[in-house]
Amino acid sequence: MKTKVLVTGGAGFIGSHTCCILLEAGYEVVVIDNFSNSSPNVVEKIKEITGKDVVLYEGNVCDKSLLKTIFEKEKIDVVIHFAAFKAVGESVRLPLKYYRNNLDSTITLLEVMEEENCKRLVFSSSATVYGSPKTLPIKEDFPLSTTNPYGTTKLMIEQILKDLKIADDDWSIAILRYFNPIGAHPSGLIGENPNDIPNNLMPYIVKVANKELEILSIFGDDYNTKDGTGVRDYIHVVDLAKGHEKAIEKVLKEKKLDCYNLGTGEGYSVLELVETFQKVNEVDVPYKIVQRRAGDIASCYADPSYALKELGFKAEKGIEEMCRDAYNFVKKSKN
Ligand code: UFG
């Protein structure tokens, strides 16, 4: 019998790429998504890419009776929980929306998993839980803190999971702390497609390159970094998806709770990313330097060695491939 994975938020950016990797690795995939920031079409694309079927439930992870139905019908072996709101700025304006949705959905999911005796979970956390790190690269045992409600929901959920593991040692949990996922599937069929004006750098660059937006604002060039602009650890979303496959193997094998950084360990500045994008795609990305964005830190990159040691995970794709695949997706969707 194939192992069956429930993927919440499976039509989202990271979720959809992870579904492809899991299907290609021979897992059965059940998706629950309410398409609040994605579309049913993505599920069709996942099927097209892999030639495999996906069982889809349209609905909200806060809906306990729907979750019950899914677990009873599908006999789920392991869950990856992506579904969440993720816009940092919006979370500052609408904190209750974020606390209600991100916490309620997770607690509901955990209750149902407990009732159904399915206690294996991979959770989508974020490097945002490291707050403003004192030294770099960032290791998993660094102190945790947050600067916005979105980040706080991730940190609170990490705590909930740790408490759950203390209360019931049967749980097997991998907490994945993502650095900055960009890029898209090489087929160009799935990628990052925010409905509104993008908050994140790569989706914004792509829309400027594509002439849907006029000019990129670079938030500050007076940071203490190589060229003054912010430095981040960008990771190709397909590599990130493979990290989830490794995490699934881990939770199936070992009953423990652990946290893993998923990054490359390399930091690139905003200017380096923009220049690489222009070069590999032979396209102009006009930009201007503006004020720093509130809450941003100068530099953030992972020490990825624990994920390598414990999960056997190593990101392989470089920054040029990330830029090429991100643009390829948008060009392809435009046609
Ligand atoms: N930036 C710009 N202009 C833009 C957008 C971003 O100059 O229009 C800069 C930022 O100042 C930063 C870098 O590009 O230096 C990356 O910014 P992103 O918004 O793409 O990503 P962040 O690192 O701010 O945040 C991301 C995710 C969060 C997550 C965090 C974890 O969006 O959800 O990484 O470290 F919490």
mmCIF file with all atom_site columns, N, CA, C and O and ligand atoms in Angstrom, residues 86-88 126-129 148 150-151 154 178-182 198-205 216-220 223 229-232 234 269-270 273 290 292-293 295-298 300, ligand 1:
data_model
loop_
_atom_site.group_PDB
_atom_site.id
_atom_site.type_symbol
_atom_site.label_atom_id
_atom_site.label_alt_id
_atom_site.label_comp_id
_atom_site.label_asym_id
_atom_site.label_entity_id
_atom_site.label_seq_id
_atom_site.pdbx_PDB_ins_code
_atom_site.Cartn_x
_atom_site.Cartn_y
_atom_site.Cartn_z
_atom_site.occupancy
_atom_site.B_iso_or_equiv
_atom_site.pdbx_formal_charge
_atom_site.auth_seq_id
_atom_site.auth_comp_id
_atom_site.auth_asym_id
_atom_site.auth_atom_id
_atom_site.pdbx_PDB_model_num
ATOM   1   N N   . LYS A 1 86  ? -0.122 34.472 4.977   1.00 0.00 ? 86  LYS A N   1
ATOM   2   C CA  . LYS A 1 86  ? 1.331  34.663 5.079   1.00 0.00 ? 86  LYS A CA  1
ATOM   3   C C   . LYS A 1 86  ? 1.830  36.069 4.763   1.00 0.00 ? 86  LYS A C   1
ATOM   4   O O   . LYS A 1 86  ? 3.038  36.274 4.642   1.00 0.00 ? 86  LYS A O   1
ATOM   5   N N   . ALA A 1 87  ? 0.938  37.039 4.606   1.00 0.00 ? 87  ALA A N   1
ATOM   6   C CA  . ALA A 1 87  ? 1.408  38.390 4.260   1.00 0.00 ? 87  ALA A CA  1
ATOM   7   C C   . ALA A 1 87  ? 1.776  39.169 5.523   1.00 0.00 ? 87  ALA A C   1
ATOM   8   O O   . ALA A 1 87  ? 0.908  39.483 6.352   1.00 0.00 ? 87  ALA A O   1
ATOM   9   N N   . VAL A 1 88  ? 3.050  39.463 5.652   1.00 0.00 ? 88  VAL A N   1
ATOM   10  C CA  . VAL A 1 88  ? 3.560  40.107 6.866   1.00 0.00 ? 88  VAL A CA  1
ATOM   11  C C   . VAL A 1 88  ? 2.852  41.444 7.138   1.00 0.00 ? 88  VAL A C   1
ATOM   12  O O   . VAL A 1 88  ? 2.353  41.687 8.238   1.00 0.00 ? 88  VAL A O   1
ATOM   13  N N   . SER A 1 126 ? 8.910  29.118 9.512   1.00 0.00 ? 126 SER A N   1
ATOM   14  C CA  . SER A 1 126 ? 9.599  30.149 8.741   1.00 0.00 ? 126 SER A CA  1
ATOM   15  C C   . SER A 1 126 ? 10.808 30.646 9.504   1.00 0.00 ? 126 SER A C   1
ATOM   16  O O   . SER A 1 126 ? 10.805 30.674 10.750  1.00 0.00 ? 126 SER A O   1
ATOM   17  N N   . ALA A 1 127 ? 11.811 31.088 8.758   1.00 0.00 ? 127 ALA A N   1
ATOM   18  C CA  . ALA A 1 127 ? 12.986 31.703 9.381   1.00 0.00 ? 127 ALA A CA  1
ATOM   19  C C   . ALA A 1 127 ? 12.611 32.984 10.123  1.00 0.00 ? 127 ALA A C   1
ATOM   20  O O   . ALA A 1 127 ? 13.412 33.505 10.892  1.00 0.00 ? 127 ALA A O   1
ATOM   21  N N   . THR A 1 128 ? 11.392 33.450 9.901   1.00 0.00 ? 128 THR A N   1
ATOM   22  C CA  . THR A 1 128 ? 10.921 34.635 10.625  1.00 0.00 ? 128 THR A CA  1
ATOM   23  C C   . THR A 1 128 ? 10.942 34.401 12.145  1.00 0.00 ? 128 THR A C   1
ATOM   24  O O   . THR A 1 128 ? 11.030 35.352 12.918  1.00 0.00 ? 128 THR A O   1
ATOM   25  N N   . VAL A 1 129 ? 10.904 33.132 12.588  1.00 0.00 ? 129 VAL A N   1
ATOM   26  C CA  . VAL A 1 129 ? 10.909 32.859 14.038  1.00 0.00 ? 129 VAL A CA  1
ATOM   27  C C   . VAL A 1 129 ? 12.252 33.172 14.700  1.00 0.00 ? 129 VAL A C   1
ATOM   28  O O   . VAL A 1 129 ? 12.359 33.164 15.922  1.00 0.00 ? 129 VAL A O   1
ATOM   29  N N   . ASN A 1 148 ? 6.258  40.460 13.942  1.00 0.00 ? 148 ASN A N   1
ATOM   30  C CA  . ASN A 1 148 ? 4.931  40.752 13.372  1.00 0.00 ? 148 ASN A CA  1
ATOM   31  C C   . ASN A 1 148 ? 3.994  39.590 13.675  1.00 0.00 ? 148 ASN A C   1
ATOM   32  O O   . ASN A 1 148 ? 4.439  38.478 13.964  1.00 0.00 ? 148 ASN A O   1
ATOM   33  N N   . TYR A 1 150 ? 2.099  37.677 11.856  1.00 0.00 ? 150 TYR A N   1
ATOM   34  C CA  . TYR A 1 150 ? 2.275  36.471 11.036  1.00 0.00 ? 150 TYR A CA  1
ATOM   35  C C   . TYR A 1 150 ? 3.353  35.578 11.650  1.00 0.00 ? 150 TYR A C   1
ATOM   36  O O   . TYR A 1 150 ? 3.158  34.385 11.871  1.00 0.00 ? 150 TYR A O   1
ATOM   37  N N   . GLY A 1 151 ? 4.512  36.190 11.922  1.00 0.00 ? 151 GLY A N   1
ATOM   38  C CA  . GLY A 1 151 ? 5.621  35.440 12.505  1.00 0.00 ? 151 GLY A CA  1
ATOM   39  C C   . GLY A 1 151 ? 5.246  34.859 13.854  1.00 0.00 ? 151 GLY A C   1
ATOM   40  O O   . GLY A 1 151 ? 5.620  33.724 14.188  1.00 0.00 ? 151 GLY A O   1
ATOM   41  N N   . LYS A 1 154 ? 3.445  31.617 13.623  1.00 0.00 ? 154 LYS A N   1
ATOM   42  C CA  . LYS A 1 154 ? 4.352  30.483 13.367  1.00 0.00 ? 154 LYS A CA  1
ATOM   43  C C   . LYS A 1 154 ? 5.041  30.045 14.662  1.00 0.00 ? 154 LYS A C   1
ATOM   44  O O   . LYS A 1 154 ? 5.148  28.854 14.961  1.00 0.00 ? 154 LYS A O   1
ATOM   45  N N   . TYR A 1 178 ? 11.527 27.691 6.706   1.00 0.00 ? 178 TYR A N   1
ATOM   46  C CA  . TYR A 1 178 ? 11.919 28.075 5.355   1.00 0.00 ? 178 TYR A CA  1
ATOM   47  C C   . TYR A 1 178 ? 12.648 29.405 5.370   1.00 0.00 ? 178 TYR A C   1
ATOM   48  O O   . TYR A 1 178 ? 12.239 30.334 6.060   1.00 0.00 ? 178 TYR A O   1
ATOM   49  N N   . PHE A 1 179 ? 13.643 29.515 4.504   1.00 0.00 ? 179 PHE A N   1
ATOM   50  C CA  . PHE A 1 179 ? 14.240 30.822 4.255   1.00 0.00 ? 179 PHE A CA  1
ATOM   51  C C   . PHE A 1 179 ? 13.434 31.464 3.115   1.00 0.00 ? 179 PHE A C   1
ATOM   52  O O   . PHE A 1 179 ? 12.214 31.535 3.244   1.00 0.00 ? 179 PHE A O   1
ATOM   53  N N   . ASN A 1 180 ? 14.005 31.948 2.040   1.00 0.00 ? 180 ASN A N   1
ATOM   54  C CA  . ASN A 1 180 ? 13.177 32.681 1.052   1.00 0.00 ? 180 ASN A CA  1
ATOM   55  C C   . ASN A 1 180 ? 12.948 31.871 -0.227  1.00 0.00 ? 180 ASN A C   1
ATOM   56  O O   . ASN A 1 180 ? 13.786 31.893 -1.131  1.00 0.00 ? 180 ASN A O   1
ATOM   57  N N   . PRO A 1 181 ? 11.828 31.162 -0.303  1.00 0.00 ? 181 PRO A N   1
ATOM   58  C CA  . PRO A 1 181 ? 11.553 30.349 -1.494  1.00 0.00 ? 181 PRO A CA  1
ATOM   59  C C   . PRO A 1 181 ? 11.200 31.211 -2.702  1.00 0.00 ? 181 PRO A C   1
ATOM   60  O O   . PRO A 1 181 ? 10.337 32.095 -2.616  1.00 0.00 ? 181 PRO A O   1
ATOM   61  N N   . ILE A 1 182 ? 11.860 30.959 -3.814  1.00 0.00 ? 182 ILE A N   1
ATOM   62  C CA  . ILE A 1 182 ? 11.540 31.636 -5.081  1.00 0.00 ? 182 ILE A CA  1
ATOM   63  C C   . ILE A 1 182 ? 11.665 30.608 -6.205  1.00 0.00 ? 182 ILE A C   1
ATOM   64  O O   . ILE A 1 182 ? 11.877 29.432 -5.944  1.00 0.00 ? 182 ILE A O   1
ATOM   65  N N   . PRO A 1 198 ? 2.443  42.301 -5.296  1.00 0.00 ? 198 PRO A N   1
ATOM   66  C CA  . PRO A 1 198 ? 3.256  41.428 -4.445  1.00 0.00 ? 198 PRO A CA  1
ATOM   67  C C   . PRO A 1 198 ? 3.945  42.170 -3.304  1.00 0.00 ? 198 PRO A C   1
ATOM   68  O O   . PRO A 1 198 ? 4.331  43.333 -3.454  1.00 0.00 ? 198 PRO A O   1
ATOM   69  N N   . ASN A 1 199 ? 4.105  41.486 -2.176  1.00 0.00 ? 199 ASN A N   1
ATOM   70  C CA  . ASN A 1 199 ? 4.864  42.020 -1.053  1.00 0.00 ? 199 ASN A CA  1
ATOM   71  C C   . ASN A 1 199 ? 6.319  41.583 -1.149  1.00 0.00 ? 199 ASN A C   1
ATOM   72  O O   . ASN A 1 199 ? 7.212  42.253 -0.677  1.00 0.00 ? 199 ASN A O   1
ATOM   73  N N   . ASN A 1 200 ? 6.520  40.400 -1.720  1.00 0.00 ? 200 ASN A N   1
ATOM   74  C CA  . ASN A 1 200 ? 7.854  39.809 -1.722  1.00 0.00 ? 200 ASN A CA  1
ATOM   75  C C   . ASN A 1 200 ? 8.639  40.211 -2.966  1.00 0.00 ? 200 ASN A C   1
ATOM   76  O O   . ASN A 1 200 ? 8.077  40.580 -3.990  1.00 0.00 ? 200 ASN A O   1
ATOM   77  N N   . LEU A 1 201 ? 9.952  40.112 -2.820  1.00 0.00 ? 201 LEU A N   1
ATOM   78  C CA  . LEU A 1 201 ? 10.843 40.650 -3.843  1.00 0.00 ? 201 LEU A CA  1
ATOM   79  C C   . LEU A 1 201 ? 10.698 39.969 -5.209  1.00 0.00 ? 201 LEU A C   1
ATOM   80  O O   . LEU A 1 201 ? 10.484 40.649 -6.221  1.00 0.00 ? 201 LEU A O   1
ATOM   81  N N   . MET A 1 202 ? 10.826 38.651 -5.257  1.00 0.00 ? 202 MET A N   1
ATOM   82  C CA  . MET A 1 202 ? 10.851 38.004 -6.573  1.00 0.00 ? 202 MET A CA  1
ATOM   83  C C   . MET A 1 202 ? 9.555  38.201 -7.370  1.00 0.00 ? 202 MET A C   1
ATOM   84  O O   . MET A 1 202 ? 9.609  38.558 -8.553  1.00 0.00 ? 202 MET A O   1
ATOM   85  N N   . PRO A 1 203 ? 8.380  38.001 -6.759  1.00 0.00 ? 203 PRO A N   1
ATOM   86  C CA  . PRO A 1 203 ? 7.150  38.242 -7.532  1.00 0.00 ? 203 PRO A CA  1
ATOM   87  C C   . PRO A 1 203 ? 7.061  39.689 -8.039  1.00 0.00 ? 203 PRO A C   1
ATOM   88  O O   . PRO A 1 203 ? 6.528  39.936 -9.121  1.00 0.00 ? 203 PRO A O   1
ATOM   89  N N   . TYR A 1 204 ? 7.626  40.600 -7.269  1.00 0.00 ? 204 TYR A N   1
ATOM   90  C CA  . TYR A 1 204 ? 7.606  42.001 -7.705  1.00 0.00 ? 204 TYR A CA  1
ATOM   91  C C   . TYR A 1 204 ? 8.543  42.204 -8.901  1.00 0.00 ? 204 TYR A C   1
ATOM   92  O O   . TYR A 1 204 ? 8.164  42.817 -9.910  1.00 0.00 ? 204 TYR A O   1
ATOM   93  N N   . ILE A 1 205 ? 9.749  41.649 -8.819  1.00 0.00 ? 205 ILE A N   1
ATOM   94  C CA  . ILE A 1 205 ? 10.715 41.748 -9.923  1.00 0.00 ? 205 ILE A CA  1
ATOM   95  C C   . ILE A 1 205 ? 10.088 41.208 -11.210 1.00 0.00 ? 205 ILE A C   1
ATOM   96  O O   . ILE A 1 205 ? 10.174 41.808 -12.281 1.00 0.00 ? 205 ILE A O   1
ATOM   97  N N   . LEU A 1 216 ? 10.618 48.711 -9.649  1.00 0.00 ? 216 LEU A N   1
ATOM   98  C CA  . LEU A 1 216 ? 10.850 48.050 -8.361  1.00 0.00 ? 216 LEU A CA  1
ATOM   99  C C   . LEU A 1 216 ? 11.394 49.065 -7.359  1.00 0.00 ? 216 LEU A C   1
ATOM   100 O O   . LEU A 1 216 ? 12.315 49.818 -7.684  1.00 0.00 ? 216 LEU A O   1
ATOM   101 N N   . SER A 1 217 ? 10.822 49.088 -6.166  1.00 0.00 ? 217 SER A N   1
ATOM   102 C CA  . SER A 1 217 ? 11.404 49.889 -5.085  1.00 0.00 ? 217 SER A CA  1
ATOM   103 C C   . SER A 1 217 ? 12.309 48.992 -4.263  1.00 0.00 ? 217 SER A C   1
ATOM   104 O O   . SER A 1 217 ? 11.867 47.960 -3.758  1.00 0.00 ? 217 SER A O   1
ATOM   105 N N   . ILE A 1 218 ? 13.558 49.370 -4.143  1.00 0.00 ? 218 ILE A N   1
ATOM   106 C CA  . ILE A 1 218 ? 14.484 48.622 -3.275  1.00 0.00 ? 218 ILE A CA  1
ATOM   107 C C   . ILE A 1 218 ? 14.489 49.310 -1.917  1.00 0.00 ? 218 ILE A C   1
ATOM   108 O O   . ILE A 1 218 ? 14.786 50.501 -1.810  1.00 0.00 ? 218 ILE A O   1
ATOM   109 N N   . PHE A 1 219 ? 14.132 48.513 -0.905  1.00 0.00 ? 219 PHE A N   1
ATOM   110 C CA  . PHE A 1 219 ? 13.915 49.090 0.424   1.00 0.00 ? 219 PHE A CA  1
ATOM   111 C C   . PHE A 1 219 ? 15.230 49.284 1.182   1.00 0.00 ? 219 PHE A C   1
ATOM   112 O O   . PHE A 1 219 ? 15.560 48.501 2.066   1.00 0.00 ? 219 PHE A O   1
ATOM   113 N N   . GLY A 1 220 ? 15.949 50.337 0.859   1.00 0.00 ? 220 GLY A N   1
ATOM   114 C CA  . GLY A 1 220 ? 17.142 50.709 1.612   1.00 0.00 ? 220 GLY A CA  1
ATOM   115 C C   . GLY A 1 220 ? 18.428 50.207 0.983   1.00 0.00 ? 220 GLY A C   1
ATOM   116 O O   . GLY A 1 220 ? 18.499 49.050 0.550   1.00 0.00 ? 220 GLY A O   1
ATOM   117 N N   . TYR A 1 223 ? 22.130 49.365 4.542   1.00 0.00 ? 223 TYR A N   1
ATOM   118 C CA  . TYR A 1 223 ? 22.342 48.292 5.528   1.00 0.00 ? 223 TYR A CA  1
ATOM   119 C C   . TYR A 1 223 ? 23.824 47.933 5.569   1.00 0.00 ? 223 TYR A C   1
ATOM   120 O O   . TYR A 1 223 ? 24.557 48.173 4.592   1.00 0.00 ? 223 TYR A O   1
ATOM   121 N N   . THR A 1 229 ? 22.215 46.724 0.375   1.00 0.00 ? 229 THR A N   1
ATOM   122 C CA  . THR A 1 229 ? 20.830 46.232 0.295   1.00 0.00 ? 229 THR A CA  1
ATOM   123 C C   . THR A 1 229 ? 20.699 44.928 1.094   1.00 0.00 ? 229 THR A C   1
ATOM   124 O O   . THR A 1 229 ? 21.700 44.273 1.396   1.00 0.00 ? 229 THR A O   1
ATOM   125 N N   . GLY A 1 230 ? 19.469 44.562 1.419   1.00 0.00 ? 230 GLY A N   1
ATOM   126 C CA  . GLY A 1 230 ? 19.209 43.419 2.295   1.00 0.00 ? 230 GLY A CA  1
ATOM   127 C C   . GLY A 1 230 ? 19.695 42.105 1.702   1.00 0.00 ? 230 GLY A C   1
ATOM   128 O O   . GLY A 1 230 ? 19.605 41.884 0.495   1.00 0.00 ? 230 GLY A O   1
ATOM   129 N N   . VAL A 1 231 ? 20.205 41.242 2.560   1.00 0.00 ? 231 VAL A N   1
ATOM   130 C CA  . VAL A 1 231 ? 20.721 39.939 2.112   1.00 0.00 ? 231 VAL A CA  1
ATOM   131 C C   . VAL A 1 231 ? 19.815 38.822 2.635   1.00 0.00 ? 231 VAL A C   1
ATOM   132 O O   . VAL A 1 231 ? 19.455 38.803 3.812   1.00 0.00 ? 231 VAL A O   1
ATOM   133 N N   . ARG A 1 232 ? 19.449 37.913 1.714   1.00 0.00 ? 232 ARG A N   1
ATOM   134 C CA  . ARG A 1 232 ? 18.583 36.792 2.095   1.00 0.00 ? 232 ARG A CA  1
ATOM   135 C C   . ARG A 1 232 ? 19.101 35.499 1.488   1.00 0.00 ? 232 ARG A C   1
ATOM   136 O O   . ARG A 1 232 ? 19.830 35.504 0.503   1.00 0.00 ? 232 ARG A O   1
ATOM   137 N N   . TYR A 1 234 ? 17.943 32.799 -0.599  1.00 0.00 ? 234 TYR A N   1
ATOM   138 C CA  . TYR A 1 234 ? 16.903 32.384 -1.547  1.00 0.00 ? 234 TYR A CA  1
ATOM   139 C C   . TYR A 1 234 ? 17.090 30.915 -1.878  1.00 0.00 ? 234 TYR A C   1
ATOM   140 O O   . TYR A 1 234 ? 18.198 30.468 -2.155  1.00 0.00 ? 234 TYR A O   1
ATOM   141 N N   . SER A 1 269 ? 22.247 39.664 -2.062  1.00 0.00 ? 269 SER A N   1
ATOM   142 C CA  . SER A 1 269 ? 21.633 40.969 -1.799  1.00 0.00 ? 269 SER A CA  1
ATOM   143 C C   . SER A 1 269 ? 20.510 41.211 -2.807  1.00 0.00 ? 269 SER A C   1
ATOM   144 O O   . SER A 1 269 ? 20.421 40.533 -3.840  1.00 0.00 ? 269 SER A O   1
ATOM   145 N N   . VAL A 1 270 ? 19.692 42.219 -2.506  1.00 0.00 ? 270 VAL A N   1
ATOM   146 C CA  . VAL A 1 270 ? 18.608 42.586 -3.432  1.00 0.00 ? 270 VAL A CA  1
ATOM   147 C C   . VAL A 1 270 ? 19.208 42.950 -4.796  1.00 0.00 ? 270 VAL A C   1
ATOM   148 O O   . VAL A 1 270 ? 18.739 42.474 -5.838  1.00 0.00 ? 270 VAL A O   1
ATOM   149 N N   . LEU A 1 273 ? 20.349 39.934 -6.734  1.00 0.00 ? 273 LEU A N   1
ATOM   150 C CA  . LEU A 1 273 ? 19.232 39.169 -7.303  1.00 0.00 ? 273 LEU A CA  1
ATOM   151 C C   . LEU A 1 273 ? 18.684 39.878 -8.545  1.00 0.00 ? 273 LEU A C   1
ATOM   152 O O   . LEU A 1 273 ? 18.443 39.241 -9.583  1.00 0.00 ? 273 LEU A O   1
ATOM   153 N N   . VAL A 1 290 ? 14.542 53.292 -2.255  1.00 0.00 ? 290 VAL A N   1
ATOM   154 C CA  . VAL A 1 290 ? 13.639 54.047 -1.379  1.00 0.00 ? 290 VAL A CA  1
ATOM   155 C C   . VAL A 1 290 ? 14.010 53.737 0.070   1.00 0.00 ? 290 VAL A C   1
ATOM   156 O O   . VAL A 1 290 ? 14.974 53.013 0.335   1.00 0.00 ? 290 VAL A O   1
ATOM   157 N N   . ARG A 1 292 ? 14.035 52.243 3.889   1.00 0.00 ? 292 ARG A N   1
ATOM   158 C CA  . ARG A 1 292 ? 13.919 50.889 4.441   1.00 0.00 ? 292 ARG A CA  1
ATOM   159 C C   . ARG A 1 292 ? 12.454 50.540 4.729   1.00 0.00 ? 292 ARG A C   1
ATOM   160 O O   . ARG A 1 292 ? 11.682 51.442 5.057   1.00 0.00 ? 292 ARG A O   1
ATOM   161 N N   . ARG A 1 293 ? 12.124 49.280 4.643   1.00 0.00 ? 293 ARG A N   1
ATOM   162 C CA  . ARG A 1 293 ? 10.774 48.830 5.024   1.00 0.00 ? 293 ARG A CA  1
ATOM   163 C C   . ARG A 1 293 ? 10.796 48.474 6.508   1.00 0.00 ? 293 ARG A C   1
ATOM   164 O O   . ARG A 1 293 ? 11.697 47.760 6.959   1.00 0.00 ? 293 ARG A O   1
ATOM   165 N N   . GLY A 1 295 ? 10.548 46.792 9.913   1.00 0.00 ? 295 GLY A N   1
ATOM   166 C CA  . GLY A 1 295 ? 10.570 45.381 10.314  1.00 0.00 ? 295 GLY A CA  1
ATOM   167 C C   . GLY A 1 295 ? 11.593 44.537 9.573   1.00 0.00 ? 295 GLY A C   1
ATOM   168 O O   . GLY A 1 295 ? 11.846 43.394 9.953   1.00 0.00 ? 295 GLY A O   1
ATOM   169 N N   . ASP A 1 296 ? 12.197 45.066 8.484   1.00 0.00 ? 296 ASP A N   1
ATOM   170 C CA  . ASP A 1 296 ? 13.188 44.273 7.739   1.00 0.00 ? 296 ASP A CA  1
ATOM   171 C C   . ASP A 1 296 ? 14.503 44.201 8.506   1.00 0.00 ? 296 ASP A C   1
ATOM   172 O O   . ASP A 1 296 ? 14.892 45.161 9.174   1.00 0.00 ? 296 ASP A O   1
ATOM   173 N N   . ILE A 1 297 ? 15.190 43.080 8.356   1.00 0.00 ? 297 ILE A N   1
ATOM   174 C CA  . ILE A 1 297 ? 16.528 42.972 8.934   1.00 0.00 ? 297 ILE A CA  1
ATOM   175 C C   . ILE A 1 297 ? 17.556 43.045 7.806   1.00 0.00 ? 297 ILE A C   1
ATOM   176 O O   . ILE A 1 297 ? 17.214 42.885 6.631   1.00 0.00 ? 297 ILE A O   1
ATOM   177 N N   . ALA A 1 298 ? 18.816 43.300 8.168   1.00 0.00 ? 298 ALA A N   1
ATOM   178 C CA  . ALA A 1 298 ? 19.857 43.470 7.145   1.00 0.00 ? 298 ALA A CA  1
ATOM   179 C C   . ALA A 1 298 ? 20.125 42.148 6.433   1.00 0.00 ? 298 ALA A C   1
ATOM   180 O O   . ALA A 1 298 ? 20.059 42.071 5.205   1.00 0.00 ? 298 ALA A O   1
ATOM   181 N N   . CYS A 1 300 ? 19.967 37.634 6.502   1.00 0.00 ? 300 CYS A N   1
ATOM   182 C CA  . CYS A 1 300 ? 19.368 36.426 7.040   1.00 0.00 ? 300 CYS A CA  1
ATOM   183 C C   . CYS A 1 300 ? 19.766 35.264 6.140   1.00 0.00 ? 300 CYS A C   1
ATOM   184 O O   . CYS A 1 300 ? 19.429 35.259 4.965   1.00 0.00 ? 300 CYS A O   1
HETATM 185 N N1  . UFG B 2 .   ? 12.555 43.986 -0.974  1.00 0.00 ? 1   UFG B N1  1
HETATM 186 C C1  . UFG B 2 .   ? 12.689 45.125 -1.738  1.00 0.00 ? 1   UFG B C1  1
HETATM 187 N N2  . UFG B 2 .   ? 11.626 45.526 -2.499  1.00 0.00 ? 1   UFG B N2  1
HETATM 188 C C2  . UFG B 2 .   ? 10.446 44.854 -2.549  1.00 0.00 ? 1   UFG B C2  1
HETATM 189 C C3  . UFG B 2 .   ? 10.317 43.682 -1.758  1.00 0.00 ? 1   UFG B C3  1
HETATM 190 C C4  . UFG B 2 .   ? 11.380 43.292 -0.977  1.00 0.00 ? 1   UFG B C4  1
HETATM 191 O O1  . UFG B 2 .   ? 13.731 45.768 -1.738  1.00 0.00 ? 1   UFG B O1  1
HETATM 192 O O2  . UFG B 2 .   ? 9.523  45.278 -3.254  1.00 0.00 ? 1   UFG B O2  1
HETATM 193 C C5  . UFG B 2 .   ? 13.697 43.502 -0.179  1.00 0.00 ? 1   UFG B C5  1
HETATM 194 C C6  . UFG B 2 .   ? 13.448 43.420 1.310   1.00 0.00 ? 1   UFG B C6  1
HETATM 195 O O3  . UFG B 2 .   ? 13.734 44.642 1.926   1.00 0.00 ? 1   UFG B O3  1
HETATM 196 C C7  . UFG B 2 .   ? 14.399 42.281 1.706   1.00 0.00 ? 1   UFG B C7  1
HETATM 197 C C8  . UFG B 2 .   ? 14.425 41.369 0.485   1.00 0.00 ? 1   UFG B C8  1
HETATM 198 O O4  . UFG B 2 .   ? 13.972 42.190 -0.587  1.00 0.00 ? 1   UFG B O4  1
HETATM 199 O O5  . UFG B 2 .   ? 15.690 42.780 1.908   1.00 0.00 ? 1   UFG B O5  1
HETATM 200 C C9  . UFG B 2 .   ? 13.507 40.171 0.597   1.00 0.00 ? 1   UFG B C9  1
HETATM 201 O O6  . UFG B 2 .   ? 12.191 40.610 0.933   1.00 0.00 ? 1   UFG B O6  1
HETATM 202 P P1  . UFG B 2 .   ? 10.923 39.630 0.839   1.00 0.00 ? 1   UFG B P1  1
HETATM 203 O O7  . UFG B 2 .   ? 9.725  40.449 1.177   1.00 0.00 ? 1   UFG B O7  1
HETATM 204 O O8  . UFG B 2 .   ? 10.915 38.908 -0.454  1.00 0.00 ? 1   UFG B O8  1
HETATM 205 O O9  . UFG B 2 .   ? 11.219 38.541 1.953   1.00 0.00 ? 1   UFG B O9  1
HETATM 206 P P2  . UFG B 2 .   ? 11.490 38.720 3.523   1.00 0.00 ? 1   UFG B P2  1
HETATM 207 O O10 . UFG B 2 .   ? 12.847 38.187 3.771   1.00 0.00 ? 1   UFG B O10 1
HETATM 208 O O11 . UFG B 2 .   ? 11.164 40.052 4.001   1.00 0.00 ? 1   UFG B O11 1
HETATM 209 O O12 . UFG B 2 .   ? 10.375 37.769 4.132   1.00 0.00 ? 1   UFG B O12 1
HETATM 210 C C10 . UFG B 2 .   ? 10.290 36.414 3.756   1.00 0.00 ? 1   UFG B C10 1
HETATM 211 C C11 . UFG B 2 .   ? 8.837  35.968 3.778   1.00 0.00 ? 1   UFG B C11 1
HETATM 212 C C12 . UFG B 2 .   ? 8.318  35.923 5.179   1.00 0.00 ? 1   UFG B C12 1
HETATM 213 C C13 . UFG B 2 .   ? 9.212  35.144 6.048   1.00 0.00 ? 1   UFG B C13 1
HETATM 214 C C14 . UFG B 2 .   ? 10.630 35.605 5.951   1.00 0.00 ? 1   UFG B C14 1
HETATM 215 C C15 . UFG B 2 .   ? 11.495 34.626 6.682   1.00 0.00 ? 1   UFG B C15 1
HETATM 216 O O13 . UFG B 2 .   ? 8.030  36.829 3.032   1.00 0.00 ? 1   UFG B O13 1
HETATM 217 O O14 . UFG B 2 .   ? 7.064  35.286 5.165   1.00 0.00 ? 1   UFG B O14 1
HETATM 218 O O15 . UFG B 2 .   ? 11.066 35.648 4.593   1.00 0.00 ? 1   UFG B O15 1
HETATM 219 O O16 . UFG B 2 .   ? 12.772 35.065 6.839   1.00 0.00 ? 1   UFG B O16 1
HETATM 220 F F1  . UFG B 2 .   ? 8.788  35.250 7.316   1.00 0.00 ? 1   UFG B F1  1
#
